[in-house]
Coordinates of C-alpha atoms in Angstrom, one line a residue:
Chain A
M1 CA 0.3 0.0 0.3
S2 CA 2.4 2.4 0.7
Q3 CA 4.0 1.9 -3.0
N4 CA 0.6 2.4 -4.1
T5 CA 0.9 5.9 -2.4
A6 CA 4.6 6.7 -3.3
V7 CA 3.9 6.2 -6.9
A8 CA 0.9 8.0 -7.0
A9 CA 2.3 10.8 -5.2
A10 CA 5.2 10.9 -7.7
P11 CA 4.0 13.2 -10.6
A12 CA 3.6 16.4 -8.2
A13 CA 7.0 15.7 -6.3
V14 CA 8.5 15.2 -9.9
E15 CA 6.9 18.5 -11.2
L16 CA 8.0 20.3 -7.7
F17 CA 11.2 19.0 -7.6
A18 CA 11.8 19.2 -11.7
E19 CA 13.8 22.9 -11.7
E20 CA 16.2 22.0 -8.0
P21 CA 19.2 22.5 -8.8
Q22 CA 21.3 18.8 -9.1
R23 CA 24.7 18.8 -9.0
G24 CA 26.2 20.0 -12.6
H25 CA 22.5 21.9 -12.7
I26 CA 24.0 24.7 -10.9
R27 CA 25.1 27.1 -13.8
T28 CA 21.7 26.2 -15.5
F29 CA 19.6 26.9 -12.7
L30 CA 21.6 30.4 -12.2
R31 CA 21.4 31.4 -15.4
R32 CA 17.7 30.8 -16.2
H33 CA 16.6 32.5 -13.2
P34 CA 18.5 35.5 -13.0
S35 CA 16.0 37.2 -10.5
I36 CA 16.7 34.6 -8.2
V37 CA 20.3 35.0 -8.0
L38 CA 19.9 38.8 -7.4
G39 CA 17.3 39.2 -5.9
G40 CA 18.9 36.2 -3.2
T41 CA 22.3 38.0 -3.4
I42 CA 20.7 41.8 -1.8
L43 CA 19.6 39.8 0.5
A44 CA 22.4 38.0 1.7
L45 CA 24.4 41.3 2.1
M46 CA 21.2 42.9 3.6
V47 CA 21.1 39.9 6.0
A48 CA 25.3 39.9 6.4
I49 CA 24.8 43.4 7.3
A50 CA 22.0 43.0 10.2
L51 CA 24.5 40.1 11.4
L52 CA 27.6 42.6 11.5
A53 CA 26.2 46.1 12.5
P54 CA 28.9 46.4 14.9
Y55 CA 31.6 46.1 12.9
L56 CA 30.9 47.7 10.1
W57 CA 32.6 50.9 11.1
T58 CA 28.7 51.7 13.0
T59 CA 29.2 54.1 16.1
D60 CA 26.3 53.8 19.2
P61 CA 23.2 54.7 17.3
Q62 CA 21.9 55.4 20.3
A63 CA 24.4 57.9 20.6
L64 CA 23.5 62.1 21.1
A65 CA 26.3 64.3 19.9
P66 CA 23.8 67.9 20.6
R67 CA 26.4 69.7 19.1
L68 CA 26.3 67.4 15.4
R69 CA 23.0 68.1 14.7
V70 CA 21.6 67.4 10.8
R71 CA 25.2 67.6 9.9
P72 CA 25.5 66.7 6.0
P73 CA 26.9 63.4 4.1
S74 CA 31.0 63.5 5.0
A75 CA 34.1 61.6 5.3
E76 CA 33.3 61.4 9.3
F77 CA 29.1 60.9 8.7
W78 CA 29.2 59.3 5.8
F79 CA 25.2 59.5 5.6
G80 CA 25.1 62.3 7.9
T81 CA 23.8 62.9 11.8
D82 CA 19.6 63.5 12.6
M83 CA 18.3 66.2 14.3
L84 CA 19.9 64.9 17.6
G85 CA 23.5 64.0 16.1
R86 CA 22.7 60.3 15.8
D87 CA 25.3 59.2 13.5
I88 CA 22.6 58.2 10.4
Y89 CA 25.0 55.3 8.9
S90 CA 25.0 53.4 12.0
R91 CA 21.3 54.4 13.0
V92 CA 20.3 52.5 8.9
L93 CA 22.8 49.6 9.2
Y94 CA 21.0 48.3 13.0
G95 CA 17.6 49.1 11.2
T96 CA 18.4 46.4 9.3
R97 CA 17.8 44.2 11.3
V98 CA 14.3 45.3 12.6
S99 CA 13.3 44.9 8.8
L100 CA 14.7 41.2 8.2
I101 CA 13.2 40.2 11.8
V102 CA 9.9 41.8 11.0
G103 CA 9.6 40.4 7.3
F104 CA 11.3 37.1 8.4
S105 CA 9.1 36.2 11.2
V106 CA 5.6 37.0 9.6
A107 CA 6.7 35.7 7.0
I108 CA 7.2 32.3 8.7
L109 CA 4.4 32.3 11.2
A110 CA 1.4 33.7 8.6
S111 CA 2.4 30.7 6.7
L112 CA 2.1 28.5 9.6
A113 CA -0.9 29.6 10.7
G114 CA -2.7 30.1 6.9
L115 CA -1.4 26.8 6.8
A116 CA -2.7 25.6 9.7
I117 CA -6.2 27.4 9.1
G118 CA -6.3 26.7 5.3
L119 CA -6.0 22.4 6.1
I120 CA -9.0 22.6 8.4
S121 CA -10.8 24.9 5.9
G122 CA -10.4 22.2 3.1
F123 CA -11.0 19.5 5.3
I124 CA -13.2 19.9 7.4
R125 CA -16.7 20.8 6.2
L126 CA -18.6 21.9 8.9
A127 CA -15.4 24.8 10.0
D128 CA -15.3 25.8 6.2
G129 CA -18.3 27.7 6.2
I130 CA -17.6 29.4 9.7
I131 CA -13.3 30.1 9.2
M132 CA -14.0 31.5 5.7
R133 CA -17.2 34.3 7.3
V134 CA -14.4 35.0 9.8
M135 CA -11.2 35.5 6.9
D136 CA -13.6 37.2 4.9
G137 CA -14.4 39.7 7.4
L138 CA -11.0 40.4 8.5
M139 CA -9.9 40.4 4.4
S140 CA -12.2 43.6 4.6
I141 CA -10.5 45.3 7.1
P142 CA -7.4 46.9 4.6
P143 CA -4.5 45.2 6.1
I144 CA -2.0 48.3 6.9
L145 CA -5.3 49.9 9.2
L146 CA -6.4 46.5 10.7
A147 CA -2.4 46.7 11.5
I148 CA -2.7 50.5 13.1
A149 CA -5.9 49.3 14.8
L150 CA -4.0 46.4 16.5
M151 CA -1.1 48.4 17.5
A152 CA -3.2 51.0 18.7
A153 CA -4.9 48.5 20.9
T154 CA -1.4 47.6 22.6
R155 CA 1.7 48.7 23.7
G156 CA 4.3 49.2 20.5
S157 CA 6.5 47.0 20.7
V158 CA 8.4 44.8 17.9
E159 CA 6.7 41.3 18.8
N160 CA 3.3 43.0 19.2
V161 CA 4.3 44.8 15.6
I162 CA 5.0 41.0 13.8
I163 CA 1.8 40.1 15.9
A164 CA 0.1 42.7 14.4
I165 CA 1.2 42.2 10.7
T166 CA 0.6 38.4 11.2
I167 CA -3.4 39.1 11.6
A168 CA -3.6 40.7 8.8
E169 CA -1.6 38.7 6.5
I170 CA -3.2 34.7 7.4
P171 CA -6.4 36.0 5.8
R172 CA -5.4 35.4 2.1
V173 CA -2.7 32.6 3.1
S174 CA -5.9 30.9 4.8
R175 CA -7.7 31.3 1.3
L176 CA -4.4 30.2 -1.1
V177 CA -4.0 26.8 1.1
R178 CA -7.9 26.3 1.0
G179 CA -7.7 27.0 -1.9
V180 CA -5.1 24.5 -3.5
V181 CA -6.3 21.8 -0.9
L182 CA -10.2 22.3 -2.1
S183 CA -8.6 21.1 -6.2
L184 CA -6.1 18.4 -5.0
R185 CA -8.8 16.7 -3.0
E186 CA -10.4 16.3 -6.6
Q187 CA -6.8 14.9 -8.0
P188 CA -6.9 11.5 -9.4
F189 CA -4.3 10.6 -7.0
V190 CA -6.0 11.7 -4.2
E191 CA -9.0 9.5 -5.0
A192 CA -6.6 7.0 -6.0
A193 CA -5.1 6.9 -2.4
I194 CA -8.7 7.6 -0.9
A195 CA -10.1 4.4 -2.6
A196 CA -6.6 2.5 -1.5
G197 CA -8.0 3.5 2.1
T198 CA -4.9 5.7 3.3
T199 CA -6.3 7.8 6.4
T200 CA -6.9 11.6 6.3
R201 CA -3.9 11.9 8.1
R202 CA -1.3 10.4 6.3
I203 CA -3.8 11.4 2.2
I204 CA -3.0 15.1 4.3
I205 CA 0.7 14.6 5.2
R206 CA 2.1 12.5 2.0
H207 CA 0.0 14.4 -0.8
I208 CA -1.4 17.4 0.0
L209 CA 1.3 18.7 2.3
P210 CA 4.3 18.7 -0.2
N211 CA 1.6 20.2 -3.2
T212 CA 1.1 23.1 -1.2
L213 CA 4.6 23.9 -0.5
A214 CA 5.4 25.3 -4.0
P215 CA 3.1 28.3 -3.5
L216 CA 3.0 28.8 0.1
T217 CA 6.9 29.2 -0.5
V218 CA 5.8 32.1 -3.1
Q219 CA 3.4 33.4 -1.0
A220 CA 5.7 33.7 2.3
T221 CA 8.1 36.1 0.0
Y222 CA 5.9 38.2 -1.2
I223 CA 4.7 38.7 2.6
C224 CA 7.8 39.0 3.5
A225 CA 8.4 42.0 1.4
S226 CA 4.6 43.4 2.4
A227 CA 5.4 43.3 6.1
M228 CA 8.5 45.2 5.7
I229 CA 6.6 47.8 4.4
T230 CA 3.9 48.0 6.5
E231 CA 6.5 47.8 10.1
A232 CA 8.0 51.4 8.2
I233 CA 4.6 52.5 7.1
L234 CA 3.4 51.4 11.3
S235 CA 6.8 53.2 12.6
F236 CA 6.4 55.8 10.1
I237 CA 3.3 57.1 11.2
G238 CA 3.8 56.4 14.8
A239 CA 2.0 53.0 15.2
G240 CA 5.6 50.4 15.2
T241 CA 8.3 50.1 16.6
P242 CA 9.3 51.9 19.5
P243 CA 11.1 55.2 18.8
I244 CA 13.9 53.8 21.2
I245 CA 14.9 51.3 19.1
P246 CA 16.5 52.6 15.2
S247 CA 14.3 51.1 12.5
W248 CA 14.0 52.1 9.1
G249 CA 10.5 53.1 9.4
N250 CA 11.6 55.2 12.6
I251 CA 14.5 56.9 10.7
M252 CA 11.8 58.4 8.3
A253 CA 9.7 59.5 11.2
E254 CA 12.2 61.7 12.4
G255 CA 13.3 63.0 9.8
R256 CA 10.2 64.1 8.3
A257 CA 9.9 67.3 9.9
L258 CA 13.5 68.5 8.4
W259 CA 13.4 66.6 5.2
Q260 CA 13.2 70.1 2.6
V261 CA 16.2 70.8 4.7
A262 CA 17.9 67.5 5.3
P263 CA 16.5 65.2 2.5
Y264 CA 19.6 62.4 3.5
I265 CA 18.1 61.5 6.9
V266 CA 14.8 60.3 4.5
F267 CA 17.1 59.4 1.1
F268 CA 19.4 57.2 3.2
P269 CA 16.6 54.5 5.0
A270 CA 14.4 54.8 2.1
V271 CA 17.0 53.1 -0.1
F272 CA 17.9 50.4 1.7
L273 CA 13.6 49.3 2.6
S274 CA 13.1 49.7 -0.8
L275 CA 16.4 47.7 -1.7
T276 CA 15.5 44.9 0.7
V277 CA 12.1 44.6 -0.5
L278 CA 13.1 44.6 -4.0
S279 CA 15.5 41.8 -3.4
V280 CA 12.5 40.0 -1.8
N281 CA 10.0 40.5 -4.2
L282 CA 12.5 39.7 -6.8
L283 CA 13.5 35.7 -4.9
G284 CA 9.6 35.6 -4.6
D285 CA 9.2 36.5 -8.8
G286 CA 12.2 34.3 -9.3
L287 CA 11.1 31.5 -7.1
R288 CA 7.3 31.5 -9.0
D289 CA 8.4 31.1 -12.1
A290 CA 10.7 28.1 -10.8
L291 CA 8.4 26.2 -8.9
D292 CA 5.5 26.5 -10.7
P293 CA 5.2 27.3 -14.3
R294 CA 1.4 27.4 -14.6
M295 CA 1.5 30.0 -12.0
A296 CA 4.0 31.8 -13.6
K297 CA 2.2 32.2 -16.8
R298 CA -0.9 33.5 -15.7
L299 CA 1.1 36.5 -14.3
Chain B
M1 CA -30.6 37.4 -11.9
L2 CA -32.7 39.8 -9.3
A3 CA -31.9 36.7 -7.3
Y4 CA -27.9 36.6 -7.5
V5 CA -28.1 40.5 -6.6
V6 CA -30.6 40.2 -3.5
R7 CA -28.8 36.9 -2.8
R8 CA -24.9 38.8 -3.5
I9 CA -26.3 41.9 -1.3
L10 CA -27.7 39.9 1.7
A11 CA -24.3 38.2 1.7
T12 CA -22.6 41.2 2.7
I13 CA -24.5 41.4 5.9
P14 CA -22.4 38.2 7.7
V15 CA -19.3 39.5 6.5
M16 CA -19.8 43.5 7.8
L17 CA -20.5 41.6 11.4
V18 CA -17.4 40.3 11.1
V19 CA -15.7 43.4 10.6
A20 CA -17.5 45.4 12.8
F21 CA -17.0 42.3 15.7
V22 CA -13.2 42.0 14.9
V23 CA -12.8 45.6 14.7
F24 CA -15.1 46.1 18.5
S25 CA -12.8 43.3 20.1
M26 CA -9.7 44.0 19.7
L27 CA -9.4 46.6 22.4
M28 CA -10.7 42.8 24.7
L29 CA -8.5 40.7 23.1
A30 CA -5.6 43.1 23.6
P31 CA -3.1 41.8 26.3
G32 CA -3.2 44.1 29.4
D33 CA -5.7 46.4 30.0
P34 CA -7.3 48.4 27.5
A35 CA -8.4 51.7 30.0
A36 CA -4.6 51.5 31.3
V37 CA -3.3 51.2 27.4
I38 CA -5.4 54.0 26.2
A39 CA -4.9 56.2 28.7
G40 CA -0.6 55.7 28.2
D41 CA 2.4 55.8 31.0
Q42 CA 1.2 59.4 32.9
A43 CA -2.1 58.9 33.5
T44 CA -3.6 58.8 37.2
P45 CA -6.3 55.6 37.8
E46 CA -9.0 58.0 38.2
D47 CA -8.3 58.9 34.4
V48 CA -8.1 55.4 33.7
E49 CA -12.1 54.5 35.7
R50 CA -13.0 57.5 33.4
I51 CA -11.8 56.4 30.3
R52 CA -13.3 53.0 31.2
Q53 CA -16.6 54.2 31.8
A54 CA -16.2 56.2 28.5
L55 CA -16.0 53.0 26.4
G56 CA -18.3 50.9 28.9
L57 CA -15.6 48.8 29.4
D58 CA -17.2 48.3 32.4
R59 CA -19.9 46.1 31.1
P60 CA -20.5 42.3 29.9
F61 CA -18.5 41.8 26.8
F62 CA -21.6 40.5 24.6
V63 CA -23.6 43.2 26.3
Q64 CA -21.4 46.4 25.4
F65 CA -20.9 44.3 21.5
A66 CA -24.9 44.6 20.8
D67 CA -24.9 48.6 22.1
F68 CA -21.8 49.3 20.0
L69 CA -24.2 47.8 16.9
W70 CA -26.9 49.2 17.7
R71 CA -25.3 52.3 18.0
L72 CA -23.8 51.8 14.7
L73 CA -27.3 51.2 13.1
H74 CA -28.0 54.6 14.4
L75 CA -24.7 55.7 12.2
D76 CA -23.7 56.5 16.3
L77 CA -19.9 55.8 16.6
G78 CA -19.1 57.1 19.6
T79 CA -17.8 60.4 21.0
S80 CA -13.5 60.8 20.7
I81 CA -11.9 60.1 24.0
F82 CA -9.9 63.4 22.9
T83 CA -12.1 66.5 22.0
N84 CA -15.6 65.0 22.9
L85 CA -17.0 65.2 19.6
P86 CA -18.6 62.9 18.1
V87 CA -16.6 60.4 15.7
T88 CA -18.6 61.1 12.7
H89 CA -18.2 64.1 13.0
M90 CA -14.8 64.4 13.0
I91 CA -14.6 62.3 10.6
A92 CA -17.3 64.5 8.5
Q93 CA -15.0 67.7 8.1
R94 CA -12.0 65.6 7.3
I95 CA -13.6 63.6 4.3
E96 CA -13.6 65.5 1.4
P97 CA -9.5 66.1 1.4
T98 CA -9.6 61.7 1.1
L99 CA -12.3 61.0 -1.0
A100 CA -10.7 63.4 -3.9
L101 CA -6.6 62.0 -3.0
M102 CA -8.7 58.4 -3.8
V103 CA -11.3 59.2 -6.5
L104 CA -8.0 61.1 -8.7
T105 CA -5.4 58.5 -7.7
I106 CA -8.0 55.8 -8.7
V107 CA -9.2 58.0 -12.2
L108 CA -5.1 58.6 -13.2
A109 CA -4.6 55.3 -12.0
V110 CA -6.9 52.4 -14.2
S111 CA -6.5 55.1 -17.0
V112 CA -2.6 54.9 -16.7
A113 CA -2.1 51.2 -16.4
V114 CA -4.5 50.0 -18.3
P115 CA -3.3 50.9 -21.8
L116 CA 0.3 49.5 -20.0
G117 CA -1.3 46.2 -19.6
V118 CA -2.5 46.2 -22.8
L119 CA 0.5 47.2 -25.0
A120 CA 3.2 45.0 -23.1
A121 CA 0.5 42.3 -23.5
W122 CA 0.6 43.5 -27.9
K123 CA 4.2 43.4 -27.7
A124 CA 4.3 40.3 -25.2
G125 CA 8.5 40.3 -25.1
S126 CA 9.2 43.4 -26.3
W127 CA 11.2 46.5 -24.8
I128 CA 7.6 48.3 -23.9
D129 CA 6.0 44.3 -22.6
R130 CA 10.0 44.5 -20.0
G131 CA 9.8 48.1 -19.3
V132 CA 6.3 47.4 -18.3
M133 CA 7.2 44.9 -16.0
L134 CA 9.7 46.1 -14.6
F135 CA 8.3 48.9 -13.6
A136 CA 5.7 46.7 -12.0
V137 CA 8.0 44.6 -9.9
F138 CA 9.3 49.1 -8.9
G139 CA 6.2 49.5 -8.2
F140 CA 5.3 46.5 -5.7
S141 CA 8.7 47.3 -3.8
V142 CA 9.3 51.5 -3.7
P143 CA 6.7 52.1 -0.6
V144 CA 3.9 55.2 -1.0
F145 CA 6.5 57.7 1.1
V146 CA 9.8 56.5 -0.8
V147 CA 8.0 57.6 -4.0
G148 CA 6.2 60.7 -2.1
Y149 CA 9.2 62.8 -1.4
V150 CA 11.4 61.6 -4.7
L151 CA 8.5 63.2 -6.4
A152 CA 8.2 66.1 -4.1
Y153 CA 11.7 67.1 -3.9
F154 CA 12.0 67.1 -7.5
F155 CA 8.7 69.0 -8.6
A156 CA 8.3 70.5 -6.1
L157 CA 12.2 72.0 -4.1
E158 CA 14.2 71.5 -6.7
W159 CA 12.4 72.5 -9.9
E160 CA 9.4 74.4 -8.2
L161 CA 6.5 73.1 -10.4
L162 CA 4.1 72.4 -8.0
P163 CA 3.4 72.6 -4.3
V164 CA 5.4 71.4 -1.8
Q165 CA 2.6 69.9 0.9
G166 CA -0.9 71.3 1.0
Y167 CA -4.6 70.6 0.0
T168 CA -7.2 73.3 -1.4
P169 CA -10.2 72.1 -1.6
L170 CA -11.8 71.9 -4.7
R171 CA -14.4 75.3 -4.5
E172 CA -11.5 76.9 -4.4
G173 CA -10.9 76.3 -7.9
F174 CA -10.5 73.2 -9.8
F175 CA -6.4 74.1 -10.8
P176 CA -5.2 75.1 -7.8
F177 CA -7.2 72.0 -6.2
L178 CA -5.2 70.1 -9.0
E179 CA -1.7 71.2 -8.1
N180 CA -2.4 70.1 -4.8
L181 CA -3.5 66.5 -5.3
I182 CA -1.6 65.7 -8.5
L183 CA 1.8 64.3 -6.9
P184 CA -0.3 62.6 -3.7
A185 CA -2.0 60.8 -6.4
I186 CA 0.9 60.0 -8.6
A187 CA 2.5 59.1 -5.3
L188 CA -0.6 56.8 -3.8
G189 CA -0.7 55.5 -7.5
T190 CA 2.5 53.8 -7.9
V191 CA 1.7 50.7 -6.4
Y192 CA -1.4 50.2 -7.8
I193 CA -0.6 51.1 -11.5
A194 CA 1.4 48.6 -11.2
L195 CA -0.9 45.5 -9.6
I196 CA -3.4 47.1 -12.7
A197 CA -1.4 47.1 -15.2
R198 CA 0.5 43.7 -14.5
I199 CA -3.3 42.0 -14.2
T200 CA -4.1 43.5 -17.5
R201 CA -1.4 42.2 -19.8
A202 CA -1.5 38.5 -17.8
T203 CA -5.4 38.5 -19.2
M204 CA -5.1 40.6 -22.1
L205 CA -1.9 37.6 -23.1
E206 CA -4.8 35.0 -22.2
V207 CA -8.0 36.4 -24.6
L208 CA -5.3 37.8 -27.1
A209 CA -4.7 33.8 -27.6
Q210 CA -8.8 33.2 -28.2
D211 CA -10.2 32.2 -31.7
Y212 CA -12.3 34.9 -31.8
I213 CA -9.0 37.2 -31.5
R214 CA -7.7 35.5 -34.5
T215 CA -10.5 35.7 -35.9
A216 CA -10.8 39.5 -35.7
K217 CA -8.0 39.3 -36.9
A218 CA -8.1 37.7 -40.5
K219 CA -11.9 39.9 -41.0
G220 CA -9.5 42.5 -41.5
L221 CA -10.2 44.2 -38.3
G222 CA -7.2 47.1 -37.2
M223 CA -5.6 46.6 -33.9
G224 CA -7.7 48.7 -32.1
P225 CA -10.7 47.6 -32.5
I226 CA -8.9 43.9 -31.6
L227 CA -7.7 45.4 -29.1
F228 CA -10.2 47.1 -26.9
L229 CA -13.4 46.0 -28.2
H230 CA -13.0 42.9 -28.7
G231 CA -9.9 42.0 -26.2
L232 CA -10.4 44.4 -22.9
K233 CA -13.5 44.0 -23.2
N234 CA -13.3 39.8 -22.1
A235 CA -10.0 41.1 -20.3
A236 CA -13.1 43.7 -17.9
V237 CA -13.8 41.3 -15.3
P238 CA -10.7 40.6 -13.4
I239 CA -9.4 43.3 -14.5
S240 CA -11.9 45.0 -12.5
T241 CA -12.0 42.4 -9.2
V242 CA -7.9 43.5 -9.1
V243 CA -9.5 47.3 -9.4
G244 CA -11.0 46.5 -6.6
L245 CA -9.3 45.0 -4.3
G246 CA -6.3 47.2 -4.9
I247 CA -8.1 50.1 -3.0
A248 CA -7.4 48.0 0.6
L249 CA -3.8 49.0 -1.1
L250 CA -4.8 53.0 -1.4
I251 CA -6.8 53.2 1.8
G252 CA -3.4 51.6 3.3
G253 CA -0.8 54.5 1.4
A254 CA -3.7 57.2 1.6
V255 CA -2.8 57.6 5.4
V256 CA 1.1 57.5 5.2
T257 CA 0.6 60.4 1.6
E258 CA -1.2 62.1 3.6
S259 CA 1.2 62.4 6.4
V260 CA 3.7 63.0 3.4
F261 CA 1.6 65.8 1.8
A262 CA 0.6 66.8 4.9
I263 CA -3.0 66.9 3.2
P264 CA -5.5 67.3 6.6
G265 CA -8.2 64.0 5.6
L266 CA -9.4 61.0 7.2
G267 CA -6.0 59.6 7.0
R268 CA -4.4 62.6 8.8
L269 CA -6.7 61.9 12.0
T270 CA -5.8 58.6 12.3
V271 CA -2.4 59.0 12.6
D272 CA -3.3 62.3 15.5
A273 CA -6.0 59.4 16.7
I274 CA -2.7 57.1 17.5
L275 CA -0.9 59.4 18.9
R276 CA -3.4 60.8 21.1
R277 CA -4.6 57.4 21.8
D278 CA -7.8 58.4 21.1
Y279 CA -9.6 54.0 19.5
P280 CA -13.0 55.7 18.9
V281 CA -12.1 57.5 15.8
I282 CA -9.4 55.1 15.6
Q283 CA -12.6 52.3 15.4
G284 CA -14.9 55.1 13.5
V285 CA -11.8 55.3 10.2
V286 CA -11.6 51.7 10.5
L287 CA -15.3 50.3 10.4
L288 CA -15.7 53.1 7.9
F289 CA -12.8 52.0 5.5
S290 CA -13.6 48.4 5.1
F291 CA -17.8 49.3 5.0
V292 CA -17.0 51.4 1.3
Y293 CA -14.0 48.6 1.0
V294 CA -16.8 45.9 1.7
L295 CA -19.6 48.0 -0.6
I296 CA -16.9 49.3 -3.4
N297 CA -16.9 45.4 -4.0
L298 CA -20.2 44.3 -3.8
L299 CA -20.6 47.2 -6.6
I300 CA -18.1 45.5 -8.4
D301 CA -19.0 42.0 -8.0
L302 CA -22.2 43.0 -9.4
L303 CA -20.9 44.9 -12.7
Y304 CA -19.6 41.6 -14.0
I305 CA -23.3 41.2 -15.5
L306 CA -22.8 44.3 -17.8
F307 CA -19.7 42.7 -18.5
D308 CA -19.9 40.0 -19.0
P309 CA -23.8 38.2 -20.5
R310 CA -22.4 34.8 -19.9
I311 CA -22.1 35.6 -16.0
R312 CA -26.4 33.7 -15.4
Y313 CA -26.4 33.1 -11.8

């Protein structure tokens, strides 16, 4: 029987791993998916910056120097200083940490929660109606507003930012997983597995779960990108990361009042944020093309 | 068909109930004492108690929710903790700039994005197509306030073509009104244009591969009528779906855009309310935006019947 199920699952597995880099094919893979390479490289660079921030010629990002207020970029202060005399270069580099932590955490948490909810919804008809009504309701609240309202009800902290953005992202993942589950349930290989007497548990683990991985991974990268933007927006309008922590949104919020005389305060975090989000989006587009050629054709 | 319309309208009621419940219960689900959180760190116990009573937090949960719904049905969104004015009153004062910004952005974005997407699909693989796709990737990656600052820096500060910030009501003349809103609308519209252009291109690629397009070409029809009459009309359903769903992006973006360009709209009201922890105002704005969002998407759903006579429910 286990042989049966393995054969039945085979077509999906082949499709999923068809373009995986195998030995000797790495160069072909890189050439075929330039956006994965470009996005991956920039993202790896940002991860390196986040990890190595203390060693990259930075000073204390919180160190005040009132006499060195609002200095334009120079040899001493590469990105200039803000209105409290803090070194923007150091603050921007340390800010990478906040963005990446929020982006990655939200992507992982929202994917896991969405996966669980989507699976339950796709398999238990009784729960499906209720869960999907709740998800419809949550989806009707624009994500940024939902996150703002959640943040307004709690204290500002990185953890709460992550939770608020995750809640705002869950409905979309759940819908995606549910859709995949419902269409897979009609597939001959799942019907065959049911006919062969496979338990529901085993069907979910062996047949459904592996097939949700590809679209879920792609979705997770997009969630990561949008979570980074949402974090910056929340911090920018004062509903996100507490001002004491240097995040790109916070640095821009502090530069807002001065942006006409000292545009570099806003400029440098903006460039880093855009570049990071761009790299994640490129990675997502590349993964989509590589993992799911059918979906790639449609978009 | 009438049955479908009625059913579709009735289906929005549970959605709106869930929205109301979520917005209402958020304050309760939050860790800690909501009254204390709203009062802030410097509040005295009397302040906390006053807020608790003002929000009705001292009563049972479902009694509060029933009361909340009942007031909602009477278009009562409660009273601001900070100004003591009715929330509906505060929203009414601030709604014009936001409405103007959104409408201008939608008009601008649709009239730019749809032709771009059609062009990209028609010339698939060409440099125009690549340009549009590249723009789409950047549009999704550069946050709205970054676009806003860059636009304001060049068009307002460097070249002095447009005012830097502010808002002029429509009744003081169309051109001053437009002058102030055009940069915010472009900034806000960038991601929306990217979204619509991408879906237009994808749908048009599918439509252009259909047999009836080949027939239209064979009978000697020009490219204009083929693309816009035969093609676009059949691509209208997915495109309008995305136009409707994308409004969620616009609503979120408007909050930020209004901060960047100092527009005294609902976004500013929200940001001010966050800084003052004026929860009833935030609740009211979120509810209003969500209901409008649901209604717009309901309307678009019903429009499908016009676009596509094959849809018979």
